[in-house]
Amino acid sequence: MNGTSLLNGKNAVVFGAGGSIGAAVAKEFAKEGARVFLAGRTKASLEAVAKQITTSGGAAQTAAVDTLNDLAVNEYLDGIVKRTGKIDTVIDLAGPLAKEYGNGKMAVDLPVEEFMAPLETMVRSRFITARAAARHMIKQLSLLKTLSA
């Protein structure tokens, strides 16, 4: 990591960081200089991603967080802000496991509930994480305006 990296000194939160897409995004954020906060449902997969990041010279912290739990997401982001002072970017790449939405079943045999699982899960998750992040980012913007006045 060098001083000219795009995200040098930034705090990036990646929900769903234990999955293949989330891990790739987290690694790229770290490569660009961000301190990454990896959140997901499985601590072991998050730790594997964090190890890859730290081995490459990046900074990563992990936490098992259920993005469908409003209170847990808010507490997680509150904790990051309390420790670091700010959040610069948040991305939510969490989604249901394939077994949760009828993977492998013929569409004509798929119950509506299983078909809707990815939509309900991802839309709910995106709303919860975006709202929690926005609360902090709005405060940060207000603080910046106050400091620059």
mmCIF file of N, CA, C and O in Angstrom, residues 46-117:
data_model
loop_
_atom_site.group_PDB
_atom_site.id
_atom_site.type_symbol
_atom_site.label_atom_id
_atom_site.label_comp_id
_atom_site.label_asym_id
_atom_site.label_seq_id
_atom_site.Cartn_x
_atom_site.Cartn_y
_atom_site.Cartn_z
ATOM 1 N N LEU A 46 -14.518 -15.259 6.582
ATOM 2 C CA LEU A 46 -14.051 -13.876 6.726
ATOM 3 C C LEU A 46 -12.582 -13.847 7.136
ATOM 4 O O LEU A 46 -11.797 -13.040 6.619
ATOM 5 N N GLU A 47 -12.208 -14.726 8.052
ATOM 6 C CA GLU A 47 -10.819 -14.788 8.521
ATOM 7 C C GLU A 47 -9.881 -15.160 7.379
ATOM 8 O O GLU A 47 -8.765 -14.647 7.296
ATOM 9 N N ALA A 48 -10.321 -16.042 6.489
ATOM 10 C CA ALA A 48 -9.495 -16.425 5.339
ATOM 11 C C ALA A 48 -9.240 -15.227 4.426
ATOM 12 O O ALA A 48 -8.121 -15.010 3.956
ATOM 13 N N VAL A 49 -10.273 -14.433 4.196
ATOM 14 C CA VAL A 49 -10.133 -13.231 3.365
ATOM 15 C C VAL A 49 -9.222 -12.221 4.069
ATOM 16 O O VAL A 49 -8.326 -11.634 3.451
ATOM 17 N N ALA A 50 -9.432 -12.027 5.356
ATOM 18 C CA ALA A 50 -8.605 -11.089 6.126
ATOM 19 C C ALA A 50 -7.132 -11.491 6.079
ATOM 20 O O ALA A 50 -6.253 -10.633 5.943
ATOM 21 N N LYS A 51 -6.867 -12.782 6.162
ATOM 22 C CA LYS A 51 -5.477 -13.263 6.116
ATOM 23 C C LYS A 51 -4.840 -12.929 4.772
ATOM 24 O O LYS A 51 -3.694 -12.493 4.711
ATOM 25 N N GLN A 52 -5.590 -13.106 3.693
ATOM 26 C CA GLN A 52 -5.067 -12.769 2.365
ATOM 27 C C GLN A 52 -4.759 -11.275 2.276
ATOM 28 O O GLN A 52 -3.750 -10.874 1.700
ATOM 29 N N ILE A 53 -5.622 -10.468 2.850
ATOM 30 C CA ILE A 53 -5.435 -9.014 2.807
ATOM 31 C C ILE A 53 -4.230 -8.595 3.636
ATOM 32 O O ILE A 53 -3.389 -7.830 3.175
ATOM 33 N N THR A 54 -4.140 -9.115 4.854
ATOM 34 C CA THR A 54 -3.024 -8.709 5.728
ATOM 35 C C THR A 54 -1.690 -9.248 5.225
ATOM 36 O O THR A 54 -0.669 -8.584 5.361
ATOM 37 N N THR A 55 -1.705 -10.427 4.625
ATOM 38 C CA THR A 55 -0.478 -10.991 4.040
ATOM 39 C C THR A 55 0.043 -10.097 2.915
ATOM 40 O O THR A 55 1.244 -10.000 2.694
ATOM 41 N N SER A 56 -0.859 -9.436 2.226
ATOM 42 C CA SER A 56 -0.491 -8.525 1.135
ATOM 43 C C SER A 56 -0.181 -7.115 1.622
ATOM 44 O O SER A 56 0.011 -6.209 0.821
ATOM 45 N N GLY A 57 -0.198 -6.914 2.945
ATOM 46 C CA GLY A 57 0.137 -5.608 3.504
ATOM 47 C C GLY A 57 -1.043 -4.721 3.816
ATOM 48 O O GLY A 57 -0.868 -3.569 4.216
ATOM 49 N N GLY A 58 -2.251 -5.227 3.672
ATOM 50 C CA GLY A 58 -3.447 -4.437 3.956
ATOM 51 C C GLY A 58 -3.901 -4.585 5.393
ATOM 52 O O GLY A 58 -3.336 -5.353 6.167
ATOM 53 N N ALA A 59 -4.928 -3.839 5.743
ATOM 54 C CA ALA A 59 -5.501 -3.885 7.085
ATOM 55 C C ALA A 59 -6.939 -4.359 6.985
ATOM 56 O O ALA A 59 -7.729 -3.796 6.214
ATOM 57 N N ALA A 60 -7.268 -5.402 7.769
ATOM 58 C CA ALA A 60 -8.621 -5.954 7.725
ATOM 59 C C ALA A 60 -9.043 -6.425 9.106
ATOM 60 O O ALA A 60 -8.231 -6.945 9.869
ATOM 61 N N GLN A 61 -10.320 -6.213 9.393
ATOM 62 C CA GLN A 61 -10.933 -6.705 10.625
ATOM 63 C C GLN A 61 -12.204 -7.436 10.242
ATOM 64 O O GLN A 61 -12.861 -7.070 9.266
ATOM 65 N N THR A 62 -12.552 -8.463 11.019
ATOM 66 C CA THR A 62 -13.713 -9.282 10.681
ATOM 67 C C THR A 62 -14.761 -9.278 11.789
ATOM 68 O O THR A 62 -14.443 -9.060 12.953
ATOM 69 N N ALA A 63 -16.000 -9.530 11.386
ATOM 70 C CA ALA A 63 -17.093 -9.686 12.347
ATOM 71 C C ALA A 63 -18.219 -10.471 11.694
ATOM 72 O O ALA A 63 -18.560 -10.231 10.533
ATOM 73 N N ALA A 64 -18.773 -11.402 12.455
ATOM 74 C CA ALA A 64 -19.959 -12.116 11.996
ATOM 75 C C ALA A 64 -21.160 -11.216 12.249
ATOM 76 O O ALA A 64 -21.437 -10.849 13.393
ATOM 77 N N VAL A 65 -21.817 -10.801 11.179
ATOM 78 C CA VAL A 65 -22.958 -9.882 11.268
ATOM 79 C C VAL A 65 -24.054 -10.379 10.332
ATOM 80 O O VAL A 65 -23.795 -10.647 9.157
ATOM 81 N N ASP A 66 -25.256 -10.469 10.845
ATOM 82 C CA ASP A 66 -26.421 -10.845 10.050
ATOM 83 C C ASP A 66 -27.017 -9.567 9.465
ATOM 84 O O ASP A 66 -27.558 -8.737 10.190
ATOM 85 N N THR A 67 -26.919 -9.398 8.165
ATOM 86 C CA THR A 67 -27.404 -8.161 7.533
ATOM 87 C C THR A 67 -28.919 -8.039 7.549
ATOM 88 O O THR A 67 -29.445 -6.990 7.197
ATOM 89 N N LEU A 68 -29.612 -9.091 7.953
ATOM 90 C CA LEU A 68 -31.063 -9.013 8.083
ATOM 91 C C LEU A 68 -31.483 -8.592 9.482
ATOM 92 O O LEU A 68 -32.668 -8.418 9.748
ATOM 93 N N ASN A 69 -30.507 -8.404 10.365
ATOM 94 C CA ASN A 69 -30.769 -7.997 11.740
ATOM 95 C C ASN A 69 -30.436 -6.514 11.870
ATOM 96 O O ASN A 69 -29.273 -6.132 11.970
ATOM 97 N N ASP A 70 -31.465 -5.699 11.887
ATOM 98 C CA ASP A 70 -31.315 -4.243 11.924
ATOM 99 C C ASP A 70 -30.450 -3.800 13.107
ATOM 100 O O ASP A 70 -29.527 -2.991 12.954
ATOM 101 N N LEU A 71 -30.722 -4.326 14.277
ATOM 102 C CA LEU A 71 -29.977 -3.951 15.480
ATOM 103 C C LEU A 71 -28.495 -4.338 15.354
ATOM 104 O O LEU A 71 -27.618 -3.535 15.668
ATOM 105 N N ALA A 72 -28.233 -5.535 14.863
ATOM 106 C CA ALA A 72 -26.847 -6.001 14.726
ATOM 107 C C ALA A 72 -26.061 -5.132 13.743
ATOM 108 O O ALA A 72 -24.900 -4.786 14.003
ATOM 109 N N VAL A 73 -26.661 -4.778 12.641
ATOM 110 C CA VAL A 73 -25.987 -3.935 11.643
ATOM 111 C C VAL A 73 -25.694 -2.555 12.236
ATOM 112 O O VAL A 73 -24.582 -2.031 12.095
ATOM 113 N N ASN A 74 -26.669 -1.971 12.906
ATOM 114 C CA ASN A 74 -26.468 -0.660 13.518
ATOM 115 C C ASN A 74 -25.374 -0.703 14.582
ATOM 116 O O ASN A 74 -24.509 0.184 14.624
ATOM 117 N N GLU A 75 -25.386 -1.724 15.417
ATOM 118 C CA GLU A 75 -24.349 -1.853 16.450
ATOM 119 C C GLU A 75 -22.968 -2.038 15.828
ATOM 120 O O GLU A 75 -21.984 -1.473 16.300
ATOM 121 N N TYR A 76 -22.894 -2.811 14.764
ATOM 122 C CA TYR A 76 -21.618 -3.039 14.080
ATOM 123 C C TYR A 76 -21.054 -1.734 13.519
ATOM 124 O O TYR A 76 -19.897 -1.380 13.771
ATOM 125 N N LEU A 77 -21.868 -0.995 12.794
ATOM 126 C CA LEU A 77 -21.392 0.266 12.215
ATOM 127 C C LEU A 77 -21.116 1.302 13.295
ATOM 128 O O LEU A 77 -20.139 2.063 13.202
ATOM 129 N N ASP A 78 -21.945 1.348 14.342
ATOM 130 C CA ASP A 78 -21.690 2.247 15.474
ATOM 131 C C ASP A 78 -20.315 1.957 16.071
ATOM 132 O O ASP A 78 -19.563 2.878 16.398
ATOM 133 N N GLY A 79 -19.991 0.683 16.219
ATOM 134 C CA GLY A 79 -18.702 0.288 16.781
ATOM 135 C C GLY A 79 -17.531 0.718 15.916
ATOM 136 O O GLY A 79 -16.502 1.173 16.430
ATOM 137 N N ILE A 80 -17.680 0.583 14.608
ATOM 138 C CA ILE A 80 -16.605 1.013 13.699
ATOM 139 C C ILE A 80 -16.386 2.509 13.822
ATOM 140 O O ILE A 80 -15.255 2.978 13.933
ATOM 141 N N VAL A 81 -17.463 3.267 13.815
ATOM 142 C CA VAL A 81 -17.349 4.730 13.925
ATOM 143 C C VAL A 81 -16.751 5.115 15.276
ATOM 144 O O VAL A 81 -15.909 6.016 15.352
ATOM 145 N N LYS A 82 -17.145 4.423 16.317
ATOM 146 C CA LYS A 82 -16.606 4.724 17.646
ATOM 147 C C LYS A 82 -15.091 4.493 17.686
ATOM 148 O O LYS A 82 -14.353 5.278 18.270
ATOM 149 N N ARG A 83 -14.630 3.414 17.046
ATOM 150 C CA ARG A 83 -13.195 3.093 17.039
ATOM 151 C C ARG A 83 -12.388 3.946 16.062
ATOM 152 O O ARG A 83 -11.261 4.297 16.333
ATOM 153 N N THR A 84 -12.966 4.244 14.899
ATOM 154 C CA THR A 84 -12.187 4.884 13.835
ATOM 155 C C THR A 84 -12.559 6.341 13.562
ATOM 156 O O THR A 84 -11.820 7.044 12.903
ATOM 157 N N GLY A 85 -13.750 6.740 14.004
ATOM 158 C CA GLY A 85 -14.207 8.103 13.771
ATOM 159 C C GLY A 85 -15.031 8.305 12.519
ATOM 160 O O GLY A 85 -15.685 9.332 12.364
ATOM 161 N N LYS A 86 -15.020 7.313 11.599
ATOM 162 C CA LYS A 86 -15.761 7.524 10.351
ATOM 163 C C LYS A 86 -15.902 6.242 9.555
ATOM 164 O O LYS A 86 -15.171 5.274 9.756
ATOM 165 N N ILE A 87 -16.849 6.284 8.648
ATOM 166 C CA ILE A 87 -17.009 5.260 7.621
ATOM 167 C C ILE A 87 -17.008 6.000 6.292
ATOM 168 O O ILE A 87 -17.730 6.977 6.124
ATOM 169 N N ASP A 88 -16.184 5.538 5.369
ATOM 170 C CA ASP A 88 -16.106 6.222 4.076
ATOM 171 C C ASP A 88 -16.914 5.550 2.977
ATOM 172 O O ASP A 88 -17.423 6.214 2.088
ATOM 173 N N THR A 89 -17.010 4.234 3.038
ATOM 174 C CA THR A 89 -17.788 3.531 2.025
ATOM 175 C C THR A 89 -18.331 2.235 2.603
ATOM 176 O O THR A 89 -17.700 1.613 3.456
ATOM 177 N N VAL A 90 -19.520 1.876 2.150
ATOM 178 C CA VAL A 90 -20.167 0.629 2.563
ATOM 179 C C VAL A 90 -20.718 -0.036 1.318
ATOM 180 O O VAL A 90 -21.346 0.622 0.485
ATOM 181 N N ILE A 91 -20.471 -1.328 1.195
ATOM 182 C CA ILE A 91 -21.067 -2.097 0.109
ATOM 183 C C ILE A 91 -21.647 -3.369 0.705
ATOM 184 O O ILE A 91 -21.030 -4.000 1.559
ATOM 185 N N ASP A 92 -22.842 -3.712 0.292
ATOM 186 C CA ASP A 92 -23.520 -4.899 0.786
ATOM 187 C C ASP A 92 -23.652 -5.897 -0.357
ATOM 188 O O ASP A 92 -24.396 -5.674 -1.300
ATOM 189 N N LEU A 93 -22.908 -6.986 -0.243
ATOM 190 C CA LEU A 93 -22.943 -8.039 -1.249
ATOM 191 C C LEU A 93 -23.469 -9.342 -0.657
ATOM 192 O O LEU A 93 -23.271 -10.414 -1.211
ATOM 193 N N ALA A 94 -24.135 -9.235 0.481
ATOM 194 C CA ALA A 94 -24.692 -10.413 1.145
ATOM 195 C C ALA A 94 -25.880 -10.944 0.361
ATOM 196 O O ALA A 94 -26.588 -10.195 -0.289
ATOM 197 N N GLY A 95 -26.064 -12.220 0.442
ATOM 198 C CA GLY A 95 -27.200 -12.849 -0.216
ATOM 199 C C GLY A 95 -27.466 -14.214 0.380
ATOM 200 O O GLY A 95 -26.670 -14.718 1.170
ATOM 201 N N PRO A 96 -28.559 -14.815 -0.013
ATOM 202 C CA PRO A 96 -28.896 -16.128 0.539
ATOM 203 C C PRO A 96 -27.987 -17.215 -0.032
ATOM 204 O O PRO A 96 -27.418 -17.060 -1.110
ATOM 205 N N LEU A 97 -27.867 -18.297 0.713
ATOM 206 C CA LEU A 97 -27.151 -19.465 0.217
ATOM 207 C C LEU A 97 -28.004 -20.127 -0.861
ATOM 208 O O LEU A 97 -29.241 -20.073 -0.813
ATOM 209 N N ALA A 98 -27.362 -20.750 -1.819
ATOM 210 C CA ALA A 98 -28.093 -21.386 -2.918
ATOM 211 C C ALA A 98 -29.142 -22.375 -2.412
ATOM 212 O O ALA A 98 -30.240 -22.467 -2.964
ATOM 213 N N LYS A 99 -28.835 -23.095 -1.342
ATOM 214 C CA LYS A 99 -29.789 -24.081 -0.817
ATOM 215 C C LYS A 99 -31.044 -23.427 -0.248
ATOM 216 O O LYS A 99 -32.058 -24.091 -0.054
ATOM 217 N N GLU A 100 -30.996 -22.113 -0.002
ATOM 218 C CA GLU A 100 -32.144 -21.410 0.563
ATOM 219 C C GLU A 100 -33.158 -20.979 -0.494
ATOM 220 O O GLU A 100 -34.233 -20.509 -0.164
ATOM 221 N N TYR A 101 -32.807 -21.107 -1.761
ATOM 222 C CA TYR A 101 -33.762 -20.654 -2.774
ATOM 223 C C TYR A 101 -33.961 -21.646 -3.924
ATOM 224 O O TYR A 101 -34.194 -21.281 -5.059
ATOM 225 N N GLY A 102 -33.928 -22.907 -3.578
ATOM 226 C CA GLY A 102 -34.320 -23.921 -4.547
ATOM 227 C C GLY A 102 -33.325 -24.183 -5.652
ATOM 228 O O GLY A 102 -33.719 -24.625 -6.740
ATOM 229 N N ASN A 103 -32.060 -23.929 -5.421
ATOM 230 C CA ASN A 103 -31.048 -24.183 -6.435
ATOM 231 C C ASN A 103 -31.140 -25.637 -6.905
ATOM 232 O O ASN A 103 -31.186 -26.550 -6.107
ATOM 233 N N GLY A 104 -31.189 -25.833 -8.188
ATOM 234 C CA GLY A 104 -31.257 -27.173 -8.757
ATOM 235 C C GLY A 104 -32.657 -27.659 -9.053
ATOM 236 O O GLY A 104 -32.835 -28.684 -9.704
ATOM 237 N N LYS A 105 -33.661 -26.944 -8.578
ATOM 238 C CA LYS A 105 -35.036 -27.349 -8.851
ATOM 239 C C LYS A 105 -35.485 -26.757 -10.182
ATOM 240 O O LYS A 105 -35.053 -25.680 -10.582
ATOM 241 N N MET A 106 -36.376 -27.475 -10.828
ATOM 242 C CA MET A 106 -36.996 -26.963 -12.047
ATOM 243 C C MET A 106 -37.920 -25.812 -11.648
ATOM 244 O O MET A 106 -38.583 -25.865 -10.604
ATOM 245 N N ALA A 107 -37.970 -24.769 -12.447
ATOM 246 C CA ALA A 107 -38.798 -23.605 -12.130
ATOM 247 C C ALA A 107 -40.255 -23.982 -11.912
ATOM 248 O O ALA A 107 -40.917 -23.424 -11.040
ATOM 249 N N VAL A 108 -40.760 -24.949 -12.655
ATOM 250 C CA VAL A 108 -42.165 -25.337 -12.507
ATOM 251 C C VAL A 108 -42.429 -26.049 -11.181
ATOM 252 O O VAL A 108 -43.578 -26.151 -10.752
ATOM 253 N N ASP A 109 -41.367 -26.528 -10.517
ATOM 254 C CA ASP A 109 -41.507 -27.209 -9.229
ATOM 255 C C ASP A 109 -41.139 -26.311 -8.056
ATOM 256 O O ASP A 109 -41.208 -26.728 -6.907
ATOM 257 N N LEU A 110 -40.770 -25.088 -8.337
ATOM 258 C CA LEU A 110 -40.271 -24.180 -7.319
ATOM 259 C C LEU A 110 -41.417 -23.434 -6.634
ATOM 260 O O LEU A 110 -42.184 -22.728 -7.298
ATOM 261 N N PRO A 111 -41.545 -23.569 -5.302
ATOM 262 C CA PRO A 111 -42.573 -22.793 -4.599
ATOM 263 C C PRO A 111 -42.255 -21.294 -4.681
ATOM 264 O O PRO A 111 -41.089 -20.895 -4.740
ATOM 265 N N VAL A 112 -43.268 -20.471 -4.679
ATOM 266 C CA VAL A 112 -43.108 -19.026 -4.765
ATOM 267 C C VAL A 112 -42.178 -18.518 -3.666
ATOM 268 O O VAL A 112 -41.337 -17.653 -3.904
ATOM 269 N N GLU A 113 -42.306 -19.067 -2.452
ATOM 270 C CA GLU A 113 -41.482 -18.620 -1.328
ATOM 271 C C GLU A 113 -39.991 -18.801 -1.622
ATOM 272 O O GLU A 113 -39.170 -17.948 -1.293
ATOM 273 N N GLU A 114 -39.628 -19.942 -2.208
ATOM 274 C CA GLU A 114 -38.218 -20.180 -2.544
ATOM 275 C C GLU A 114 -37.767 -19.260 -3.672
ATOM 276 O O GLU A 114 -36.645 -18.778 -3.666
ATOM 277 N N PHE A 115 -38.640 -19.024 -4.633
ATOM 278 C CA PHE A 115 -38.300 -18.104 -5.719
ATOM 279 C C PHE A 115 -38.037 -16.695 -5.193
ATOM 280 O O PHE A 115 -37.115 -16.007 -5.615
ATOM 281 N N MET A 116 -38.858 -16.256 -4.238
ATOM 282 C CA MET A 116 -38.764 -14.906 -3.701
ATOM 283 C C MET A 116 -37.637 -14.725 -2.681
ATOM 284 O O MET A 116 -37.263 -13.588 -2.373
ATOM 285 N N ALA A 117 -37.081 -15.799 -2.149
ATOM 286 C CA ALA A 117 -36.066 -15.713 -1.092
ATOM 287 C C ALA A 117 -34.899 -14.788 -1.445
ATOM 288 O O ALA A 117 -34.546 -13.911 -0.640
#
